[in-house]
Amino acid sequence: MGRPRWLRGGRGRSGGCRVPPRSPRRVPSPPGPLRQLRTRQAGPARSGHASRSGRARTLEPVQPLLDAPLAPLTTFRLGGPAARLVTATTDDEVVAAVREADATGTPLLIIGGGSNLVIGDKGFDGTALRIATRGLALDGTRLELAAGEVWTDAVARTVEAGLAGIECLAGIPGSAGATPIQNVGAYGQDVSATVTEVVAYDRRTDETVTLANAQCAFSYRHSLFKDHPERYVVLRVRFELEDADGLSGPIKYPETARALGVEAGDRVPLAQARETVLRLRAGKGMVLDPADHDTWSAGSFFTNPILTAGEYATFLTRVADRLGADVTPPAFPAGADGAVKTSAAWLIDKAGFTKGYGSGPARISTKHTLALTNRGEATTEDLLALAREVVAGVHEAFGITLVNEPVTVGVSL
């Protein structure tokens, strides 16, 4: 790849995803009881293998925590403890912890910063693996991020470097490793447009694999990794960005264009695009702030529904019956065959669940109807009760069943 323009580590939040328990299988064990190889090399390596540079590596034990609280590791600040918590700071440690869990048949929960995670009040009876790997390398327009890198920090660094492609994804809490799993997107950009490769540990074949963009099966808030959460553990993500002489990618999202005072398709200075998106997100409580309970959430709790042409026609009839023939819901083309994407936030609001709805410790955000929040004393069951009420109310009003975006552990809607 050549000599990186810069390489650094950092600290902060990272996203989370669940890997359900599997039956035991025989795999090579790490050297000793969860003893991994620590190294400063930037690229992934199989546990127990020599580094490409030939530098010697030293063995250090990774000490697990027992009966470890998980709520502080999530942005909801909800959920019970894990029987065992391991924090991995290198790719080798991640692979070794996963191998050990698989070899012993131990249920495994993978956590980054917990920004997309709802853990049950009873916690998790198994090993929680927190991925805290660090590493960011930029070579021309090519970017590589370790799975544990803080996403919003990485966006800021690419803007500083004058590269376009992910600037409108500023402020999204979570880790780099979580972005391809969810195909994270906002304000007219999705990571699937810039991801070139994902390096992952394949639990089925017990090897590190590199998957090209086309192999990731990206779609709206979905991917191969979300389809097979028990198989792949993301280690690194690679992107191809654009050098547009300090300008952003074409502005696609109408709200962003209005805020910038430009037309759709125009470009603006990168820093201006990022700062505008951060301001828009903050106004909706979507930028993490420990002092603001509107940000004690997982961001958007529901995905925007995608309807077939027939479903959309039925939906329009329901809208006219409930709100009047002159009311037109938000609608965006969503692929072939006339599919249409509509707004979950609009559905929630028009079904009667307005900003600040609720009287208990879990309520809808006062800034955005799409965010369910912990007001400080909530339990996971409080949150789920509110979510179920919203789902039932929207279905009764419009015949559409909302789907939760966060991953649930030990609970379901």
CSV table of C-alpha atoms in Angstrom, one decimal:
chain,number,residue,atom,x,y,z
A,1,MET,CA,0.0,0.0,0.0
A,2,GLY,CA,3.0,2.3,0.3
A,3,ARG,CA,3.9,4.5,3.2
A,4,PRO,CA,0.8,5.9,5.0
A,5,ARG,CA,0.4,9.6,5.2
A,6,TRP,CA,-0.2,9.2,8.9
A,7,LEU,CA,-1.0,6.5,11.4
A,8,ARG,CA,-2.3,6.9,14.8
A,9,GLY,CA,-4.4,5.5,17.7
A,10,GLY,CA,-7.1,7.2,19.7
A,11,ARG,CA,-9.7,6.6,22.3
A,12,GLY,CA,-13.5,7.0,22.5
A,13,ARG,CA,-16.6,5.1,21.8
A,14,SER,CA,-17.2,2.2,19.5
A,15,GLY,CA,-20.3,0.5,18.2
A,16,GLY,CA,-21.6,-2.9,19.1
A,17,CYS,CA,-23.2,-5.9,17.6
A,18,ARG,CA,-24.3,-9.3,18.8
A,19,VAL,CA,-22.9,-12.7,18.0
A,20,PRO,CA,-25.4,-15.4,19.2
A,21,PRO,CA,-24.1,-18.5,21.0
A,22,ARG,CA,-23.2,-21.5,18.9
A,23,SER,CA,-22.6,-25.2,19.6
A,24,PRO,CA,-19.0,-26.1,20.6
A,25,ARG,CA,-16.5,-27.0,17.9
A,26,ARG,CA,-12.9,-27.9,17.8
A,27,VAL,CA,-10.6,-25.1,16.8
A,28,PRO,CA,-7.0,-24.3,17.5
A,29,SER,CA,-6.6,-22.8,21.0
A,30,PRO,CA,-4.7,-19.6,21.8
A,31,PRO,CA,-1.3,-20.0,23.6
A,32,GLY,CA,-2.4,-20.4,27.2
A,33,PRO,CA,-5.7,-19.4,28.9
A,34,LEU,CA,-6.6,-16.3,26.8
A,35,ARG,CA,-3.0,-15.2,26.4
A,36,GLN,CA,-2.7,-13.1,23.3
A,37,LEU,CA,0.2,-11.6,21.4
A,38,ARG,CA,0.4,-7.8,21.7
A,39,THR,CA,2.1,-5.9,18.8
A,40,ARG,CA,2.2,-2.5,17.4
A,41,GLN,CA,1.7,-3.6,13.8
A,42,ALA,CA,-1.1,-1.9,12.0
A,43,GLY,CA,-2.5,-4.7,9.9
A,44,PRO,CA,-4.4,-7.8,11.0
A,45,ALA,CA,-2.6,-11.0,11.9
A,46,ARG,CA,-3.6,-14.5,12.9
A,47,SER,CA,-3.0,-15.2,16.6
A,48,GLY,CA,0.2,-17.0,17.2
A,49,HIS,CA,1.8,-16.1,13.8
A,50,ALA,CA,4.9,-14.1,13.3
A,51,SER,CA,4.5,-10.5,12.2
A,52,ARG,CA,5.4,-9.6,8.6
A,53,SER,CA,8.0,-7.2,9.9
A,54,GLY,CA,9.7,-10.0,11.7
A,55,ARG,CA,9.7,-8.1,15.0
A,56,ALA,CA,9.5,-10.2,18.2
A,57,ARG,CA,6.2,-10.1,20.0
A,58,THR,CA,5.6,-10.4,23.8
A,59,LEU,CA,2.9,-12.5,25.5
A,60,GLU,CA,0.6,-10.7,27.9
A,61,PRO,CA,-2.4,-12.1,29.7
A,62,VAL,CA,-5.7,-10.3,29.1
A,63,GLN,CA,-7.5,-10.4,32.5
A,64,PRO,CA,-11.3,-10.9,32.3
A,65,LEU,CA,-13.7,-9.2,34.6
A,66,LEU,CA,-16.4,-11.3,36.3
A,67,ASP,CA,-20.0,-10.2,36.8
A,68,ALA,CA,-19.0,-7.1,34.9
A,69,PRO,CA,-21.6,-4.2,34.4
A,70,LEU,CA,-22.5,-3.7,30.8
A,71,ALA,CA,-24.8,-0.7,31.1
A,72,PRO,CA,-21.8,1.8,31.2
A,73,LEU,CA,-20.6,0.4,27.9
A,74,THR,CA,-23.9,1.3,26.1
A,75,THR,CA,-25.2,4.7,25.1
A,76,PHE,CA,-28.6,3.8,26.5
A,77,ARG,CA,-26.8,3.1,29.9
A,78,LEU,CA,-29.1,0.1,30.3
A,79,GLY,CA,-28.7,-3.7,30.8
A,80,GLY,CA,-27.5,-6.2,33.4
A,81,PRO,CA,-24.0,-7.6,33.8
A,82,ALA,CA,-22.0,-10.1,31.8
A,83,ALA,CA,-20.8,-13.2,33.5
A,84,ARG,CA,-17.3,-12.4,32.0
A,85,LEU,CA,-15.9,-9.3,30.2
A,86,VAL,CA,-12.8,-9.3,28.1
A,87,THR,CA,-11.3,-6.2,26.5
A,88,ALA,CA,-9.3,-6.8,23.3
A,89,THR,CA,-6.9,-4.1,22.1
A,90,THR,CA,-5.3,-6.0,19.2
A,91,ASP,CA,-6.7,-8.1,16.3
A,92,ASP,CA,-4.9,-11.1,17.8
A,93,GLU,CA,-6.6,-10.6,21.1
A,94,VAL,CA,-10.0,-10.4,19.4
A,95,VAL,CA,-9.4,-13.6,17.5
A,96,ALA,CA,-8.1,-15.5,20.5
A,97,ALA,CA,-11.1,-14.5,22.6
A,98,VAL,CA,-13.5,-15.6,19.9
A,99,ARG,CA,-11.7,-18.9,19.5
A,100,GLU,CA,-11.7,-19.6,23.2
A,101,ALA,CA,-15.5,-19.0,23.4
A,102,ASP,CA,-16.1,-21.2,20.4
A,103,ALA,CA,-13.9,-24.0,21.7
A,104,THR,CA,-15.7,-24.1,25.0
A,105,GLY,CA,-19.2,-23.4,23.7
A,106,THR,CA,-19.5,-20.2,25.7
A,107,PRO,CA,-22.1,-17.7,24.5
A,108,LEU,CA,-20.3,-14.6,23.1
A,109,LEU,CA,-21.4,-11.0,22.9
A,110,ILE,CA,-19.3,-8.6,20.9
A,111,ILE,CA,-19.4,-4.9,22.1
A,112,GLY,CA,-17.7,-1.8,20.7
A,113,GLY,CA,-19.1,1.4,22.2
A,114,GLY,CA,-22.6,0.0,22.6
A,115,SER,CA,-24.2,2.7,20.5
A,116,ASN,CA,-26.6,0.3,18.7
A,117,LEU,CA,-27.2,-2.2,21.5
A,118,VAL,CA,-30.1,-3.0,23.9
A,119,ILE,CA,-29.1,-5.4,26.6
A,120,GLY,CA,-31.8,-7.1,28.8
A,121,ASP,CA,-32.0,-6.3,32.5
A,122,LYS,CA,-30.8,-9.8,33.4
A,123,GLY,CA,-27.6,-9.2,31.5
A,124,PHE,CA,-25.6,-11.7,29.5
A,125,ASP,CA,-24.7,-15.2,30.8
A,126,GLY,CA,-21.5,-15.6,28.8
A,127,THR,CA,-18.4,-13.8,27.7
A,128,ALA,CA,-18.7,-10.2,26.5
A,129,LEU,CA,-15.9,-9.2,24.3
A,130,ARG,CA,-15.2,-5.5,24.0
A,131,ILE,CA,-13.3,-4.6,20.9
A,132,ALA,CA,-11.0,-1.7,21.7
A,133,THR,CA,-8.5,-2.0,18.8
A,134,ARG,CA,-6.9,1.2,17.5
A,135,GLY,CA,-5.3,2.2,14.2
A,136,LEU,CA,-6.0,4.7,11.4
A,137,ALA,CA,-3.9,4.7,8.3
A,138,LEU,CA,-4.3,7.0,5.2
A,139,ASP,CA,-2.4,6.4,2.0
A,140,GLY,CA,-3.5,8.9,-0.7
A,141,THR,CA,-7.3,8.4,-0.9
A,142,ARG,CA,-7.2,5.0,0.7
A,143,LEU,CA,-8.2,4.8,4.4
A,144,GLU,CA,-7.9,1.8,6.7
A,145,LEU,CA,-9.5,1.7,10.2
A,146,ALA,CA,-9.2,-0.8,13.0
A,147,ALA,CA,-12.6,-2.0,14.1
A,148,GLY,CA,-12.4,-0.2,17.5
A,149,GLU,CA,-11.6,3.2,16.0
A,150,VAL,CA,-14.0,5.9,17.0
A,151,TRP,CA,-16.1,6.6,13.9
A,152,THR,CA,-16.8,10.3,14.4
A,153,ASP,CA,-13.1,10.9,15.1
A,154,ALA,CA,-12.1,9.1,11.9
A,155,VAL,CA,-14.5,11.3,9.9
A,156,ALA,CA,-12.9,14.4,11.4
A,157,ARG,CA,-9.5,13.2,10.4
A,158,THR,CA,-10.5,12.6,6.7
A,159,VAL,CA,-12.0,16.0,6.5
A,160,GLU,CA,-8.8,17.5,7.9
A,161,ALA,CA,-6.9,15.5,5.2
A,162,GLY,CA,-9.2,17.1,2.5
A,163,LEU,CA,-10.9,13.8,1.5
A,164,ALA,CA,-14.6,13.5,0.7
A,165,GLY,CA,-17.0,10.5,1.0
A,166,ILE,CA,-17.9,10.2,4.7
A,167,GLU,CA,-18.1,13.9,5.8
A,168,CYS,CA,-21.9,13.7,6.1
A,169,LEU,CA,-21.6,10.8,8.5
A,170,ALA,CA,-20.0,13.1,11.1
A,171,GLY,CA,-21.3,12.8,14.7
A,172,ILE,CA,-22.6,9.2,14.4
A,173,PRO,CA,-21.6,7.4,17.6
A,174,GLY,CA,-20.0,4.0,17.3
A,175,SER,CA,-17.0,2.2,16.0
A,176,ALA,CA,-15.6,1.8,12.5
A,177,GLY,CA,-16.1,-1.9,12.8
A,178,ALA,CA,-19.9,-1.5,13.2
A,179,THR,CA,-20.3,0.7,10.2
A,180,PRO,CA,-20.3,-2.0,7.5
A,181,ILE,CA,-22.5,-4.3,9.6
A,182,GLN,CA,-25.3,-1.8,9.7
A,183,ASN,CA,-24.3,-0.1,6.4
A,184,VAL,CA,-24.4,3.1,8.4
A,185,GLY,CA,-25.8,6.1,6.6
A,186,ALA,CA,-27.2,9.6,7.1
A,187,TYR,CA,-27.7,12.9,5.3
A,188,GLY,CA,-27.3,11.3,1.8
A,189,GLN,CA,-24.3,9.1,2.4
A,190,ASP,CA,-23.9,5.4,3.2
A,191,VAL,CA,-20.6,3.7,4.0
A,192,SER,CA,-21.3,1.1,1.3
A,193,ALA,CA,-20.5,3.8,-1.3
A,194,THR,CA,-16.9,4.1,0.0
A,195,VAL,CA,-16.0,0.7,1.6
A,196,THR,CA,-13.7,-1.3,-0.6
A,197,GLU,CA,-12.9,-4.2,1.7
A,198,VAL,CA,-13.7,-5.6,5.1
A,199,VAL,CA,-11.2,-7.7,7.0
A,200,ALA,CA,-13.0,-10.1,9.3
A,201,TYR,CA,-12.4,-13.3,11.4
A,202,ASP,CA,-14.6,-16.1,9.9
A,203,ARG,CA,-15.7,-18.3,12.9
A,204,ARG,CA,-16.9,-21.0,10.5
A,205,THR,CA,-13.6,-21.5,8.8
A,206,ASP,CA,-11.3,-20.3,11.6
A,207,GLU,CA,-9.4,-17.9,9.4
A,208,THR,CA,-9.1,-14.2,8.7
A,209,VAL,CA,-10.7,-13.2,5.4
A,210,THR,CA,-10.9,-10.1,3.3
A,211,LEU,CA,-14.3,-9.4,1.7
A,212,ALA,CA,-14.6,-7.0,-1.2
A,213,ASN,CA,-17.5,-4.5,-1.3
A,214,ALA,CA,-19.6,-6.7,-3.6
A,215,GLN,CA,-19.3,-9.7,-1.3
A,216,CYS,CA,-20.6,-7.6,1.7
A,217,ALA,CA,-24.1,-7.7,0.2
A,218,PHE,CA,-24.9,-4.1,1.3
A,219,SER,CA,-28.5,-2.8,1.3
A,220,TYR,CA,-30.4,-0.3,3.3
A,221,ARG,CA,-29.1,-0.6,6.9
A,222,HIS,CA,-28.1,-4.2,6.1
A,223,SER,CA,-25.2,-6.4,5.0
A,224,LEU,CA,-23.8,-9.9,4.9
A,225,PHE,CA,-22.5,-9.4,8.4
A,226,LYS,CA,-26.0,-8.6,9.8
A,227,ASP,CA,-27.4,-11.6,7.9
A,228,HIS,CA,-24.8,-13.9,9.6
A,229,PRO,CA,-24.0,-12.3,13.0
A,230,GLU,CA,-22.8,-15.7,14.3
A,231,ARG,CA,-20.1,-16.0,11.6
A,232,TYR,CA,-18.1,-12.9,11.0
A,233,VAL,CA,-16.2,-10.6,13.5
A,234,VAL,CA,-15.1,-7.4,11.8
A,235,LEU,CA,-11.4,-6.6,12.4
A,236,ARG,CA,-10.7,-3.8,9.9
A,237,VAL,CA,-12.5,-1.7,7.3
A,238,ARG,CA,-10.9,-0.1,4.2
A,239,PHE,CA,-12.3,2.8,2.2
A,240,GLU,CA,-11.7,4.6,-1.0
A,241,LEU,CA,-12.3,8.3,-0.6
A,242,GLU,CA,-12.3,11.2,-3.1
A,243,ASP,CA,-9.8,14.1,-3.4
A,244,ALA,CA,-12.1,16.9,-4.7
A,245,ASP,CA,-9.7,19.8,-3.9
A,246,GLY,CA,-11.1,20.3,-0.4
A,247,LEU,CA,-14.8,20.1,-1.4
A,248,SER,CA,-17.4,17.6,-0.2
A,249,GLY,CA,-19.1,15.0,-2.2
A,250,PRO,CA,-22.3,16.1,-4.0
A,251,ILE,CA,-24.9,17.2,-1.4
A,252,LYS,CA,-27.8,14.8,-1.8
A,253,TYR,CA,-30.0,15.2,1.2
A,254,PRO,CA,-32.6,18.0,1.0
A,255,GLU,CA,-32.3,19.0,4.6
A,256,THR,CA,-28.6,19.3,4.3
A,257,ALA,CA,-28.8,21.3,1.1
A,258,ARG,CA,-31.3,23.7,2.7
A,259,ALA,CA,-29.1,24.2,5.7
A,260,LEU,CA,-26.1,24.9,3.5
A,261,GLY,CA,-28.1,27.2,1.1
A,262,VAL,CA,-27.2,25.2,-2.0
A,263,GLU,CA,-28.9,23.0,-4.6
A,264,ALA,CA,-28.9,19.2,-4.5
A,265,GLY,CA,-25.8,18.0,-6.3
A,266,ASP,CA,-23.7,21.0,-5.3
A,267,ARG,CA,-20.4,20.7,-3.5
A,268,VAL,CA,-19.3,22.8,-0.5
A,269,PRO,CA,-16.1,23.0,1.5
A,270,LEU,CA,-15.6,19.8,3.5
A,271,ALA,CA,-15.4,21.4,6.9
A,272,GLN,CA,-18.6,23.3,6.2
A,273,ALA,CA,-20.4,20.1,5.3
A,274,ARG,CA,-19.2,18.3,8.4
A,275,GLU,CA,-20.1,21.2,10.7
A,276,THR,CA,-23.5,21.6,9.2
A,277,VAL,CA,-24.3,17.9,9.7
A,278,LEU,CA,-23.0,18.1,13.3
A,279,ARG,CA,-25.3,21.1,13.9
A,280,LEU,CA,-28.3,19.3,12.4
A,281,ARG,CA,-27.6,16.1,14.4
A,282,ALA,CA,-27.1,18.1,17.7
A,283,GLY,CA,-30.5,19.8,17.2
A,284,LYS,CA,-32.1,16.4,17.1
A,285,GLY,CA,-30.2,15.0,20.1
A,286,MET,CA,-28.1,12.7,17.9
A,287,VAL,CA,-24.7,13.9,19.1
A,288,LEU,CA,-23.7,12.2,22.4
A,289,ASP,CA,-23.7,14.5,25.4
A,290,PRO,CA,-23.6,12.9,28.9
A,291,ALA,CA,-25.5,15.9,30.4
A,292,ASP,CA,-28.4,15.6,27.8
A,293,HIS,CA,-30.8,12.7,28.4
A,294,ASP,CA,-32.1,13.1,24.9
A,295,THR,CA,-28.8,11.6,23.8
A,296,TRP,CA,-29.1,8.6,26.2
A,297,SER,CA,-30.4,6.6,23.3
A,298,ALA,CA,-29.3,4.5,20.3
A,299,GLY,CA,-30.1,7.3,17.9
A,300,SER,CA,-32.8,6.2,15.5
A,301,PHE,CA,-34.6,3.4,17.2
A,302,PHE,CA,-36.6,2.3,14.1
A,303,THR,CA,-35.6,2.0,10.4
A,304,ASN,CA,-37.5,3.8,7.7
A,305,PRO,CA,-40.0,1.3,6.2
A,306,ILE,CA,-39.6,0.3,2.6
A,307,LEU,CA,-42.9,-0.5,0.9
A,308,THR,CA,-43.8,-2.2,-2.3
A,309,ALA,CA,-45.9,-0.3,-4.8
A,310,GLY,CA,-49.0,-2.1,-3.6
A,311,GLU,CA,-48.2,-1.5,0.1
A,312,TYR,CA,-47.6,2.2,-0.6
A,313,ALA,CA,-50.9,2.6,-2.4
A,314,THR,CA,-52.7,1.0,0.7
A,315,PHE,CA,-50.7,3.3,3.0
A,316,LEU,CA,-51.8,6.4,1.1
A,317,THR,CA,-55.4,5.3,1.6
A,318,ARG,CA,-54.8,5.0,5.3
A,319,VAL,CA,-53.2,8.4,5.4
A,320,ALA,CA,-56.1,10.0,3.6
A,321,ASP,CA,-58.6,8.3,5.9
A,322,ARG,CA,-56.8,9.4,9.0
A,323,LEU,CA,-55.3,12.8,8.1
A,324,GLY,CA,-57.2,14.0,5.1
A,325,ALA,CA,-56.8,13.7,1.3
A,326,ASP,CA,-54.5,16.7,1.1
A,327,VAL,CA,-51.8,15.1,3.3
A,328,THR,CA,-48.9,13.6,1.5
A,329,PRO,CA,-46.4,11.5,3.5
A,330,PRO,CA,-42.6,11.6,2.8
A,331,ALA,CA,-41.7,9.3,0.0
A,332,PHE,CA,-38.4,8.4,-1.6
A,333,PRO,CA,-37.6,5.9,-4.4
A,334,ALA,CA,-36.2,2.7,-3.0
A,335,GLY,CA,-34.9,0.5,-5.8
A,336,ALA,CA,-36.6,-1.4,-8.6
A,337,ASP,CA,-40.3,-2.4,-9.0
A,338,GLY,CA,-41.6,0.9,-7.7
A,339,ALA,CA,-40.6,0.4,-4.0
A,340,VAL,CA,-40.9,3.5,-1.8
A,341,LYS,CA,-39.2,4.4,1.4
A,342,THR,CA,-41.2,6.5,3.9
A,343,SER,CA,-40.2,8.2,7.2
A,344,ALA,CA,-40.5,6.3,10.4
A,345,ALA,CA,-40.3,9.6,12.3
A,346,TRP,CA,-43.3,10.9,10.4
A,347,LEU,CA,-45.3,7.8,11.1
A,348,ILE,CA,-44.6,8.0,14.8
A,349,ASP,CA,-45.5,11.6,15.0
A,350,LYS,CA,-48.7,11.3,13.0
A,351,ALA,CA,-49.7,8.2,15.1
A,352,GLY,CA,-49.8,10.5,18.1
A,353,PHE,CA,-46.3,9.9,19.6
A,354,THR,CA,-44.9,13.4,19.6
A,355,LYS,CA,-41.6,14.7,20.9
A,356,GLY,CA,-41.3,14.1,24.7
A,357,TYR,CA,-44.1,11.5,24.7
A,358,GLY,CA,-44.3,9.3,27.8
A,359,SER,CA,-44.5,9.9,31.6
A,360,GLY,CA,-42.1,7.2,32.8
A,361,PRO,CA,-38.3,6.9,32.9
A,362,ALA,CA,-38.2,5.9,29.2
A,363,ARG,CA,-39.6,8.5,26.8
A,364,ILE,CA,-39.4,9.7,23.2
A,365,SER,CA,-36.7,12.3,22.8
A,366,THR,CA,-37.8,16.0,23.2
A,367,LYS,CA,-35.8,16.7,20.1
A,368,HIS,CA,-36.6,13.9,17.7
A,369,THR,CA,-39.5,11.4,17.5
A,370,LEU,CA,-37.3,8.6,16.2
A,371,ALA,CA,-35.2,8.4,19.3
A,372,LEU,CA,-36.3,6.5,22.4
A,373,THR,CA,-34.4,7.7,25.5
A,374,ASN,CA,-33.5,6.8,29.1
A,375,ARG,CA,-34.3,9.8,31.3
A,376,GLY,CA,-31.9,8.5,33.9
A,377,GLU,CA,-33.7,5.8,36.0
A,378,ALA,CA,-35.1,3.6,33.2
A,379,THR,CA,-34.7,-0.2,32.9
A,380,THR,CA,-34.5,-2.0,29.6
A,381,GLU,CA,-38.1,-3.3,30.2
A,382,ASP,CA,-39.2,0.4,30.5
A,383,LEU,CA,-37.6,1.1,27.2
A,384,LEU,CA,-39.1,-2.0,25.5
A,385,ALA,CA,-42.6,-1.2,26.8
A,386,LEU,CA,-42.4,2.2,25.2
A,387,ALA,CA,-41.1,0.7,21.9
A,388,ARG,CA,-43.9,-1.8,21.8
A,389,GLU,CA,-46.5,0.9,22.4
A,390,VAL,CA,-45.1,2.9,19.5
A,391,VAL,CA,-45.0,-0.1,17.2
A,392,ALA,CA,-48.6,-1.0,18.0
A,393,GLY,CA,-49.8,2.5,17.6
A,394,VAL,CA,-48.2,3.0,14.2
A,395,HIS,CA,-49.5,-0.3,13.0
A,396,GLU,CA,-53.0,0.5,14.1
A,397,ALA,CA,-52.9,4.0,12.5
A,398,PHE,CA,-51.2,3.1,9.2
A,399,GLY,CA,-50.9,-0.7,8.8
A,400,ILE,CA,-47.1,-0.5,8.9
A,401,THR,CA,-45.0,-2.5,11.4
A,402,LEU,CA,-41.8,-0.6,12.4
A,403,VAL,CA,-38.6,-2.6,12.8
A,404,ASN,CA,-36.1,-1.8,15.5
A,405,GLU,CA,-32.6,-0.7,14.4
A,406,PRO,CA,-30.6,-1.5,17.5
A,407,VAL,CA,-29.5,-5.1,18.2
A,408,THR,CA,-31.3,-6.7,21.2
A,409,VAL,CA,-29.6,-9.1,23.6
A,410,GLY,CA,-31.7,-11.4,25.8
A,411,VAL,CA,-34.8,-9.4,24.9
A,412,SER,CA,-37.1,-8.7,21.9
A,413,LEU,CA,-39.9,-6.4,20.9
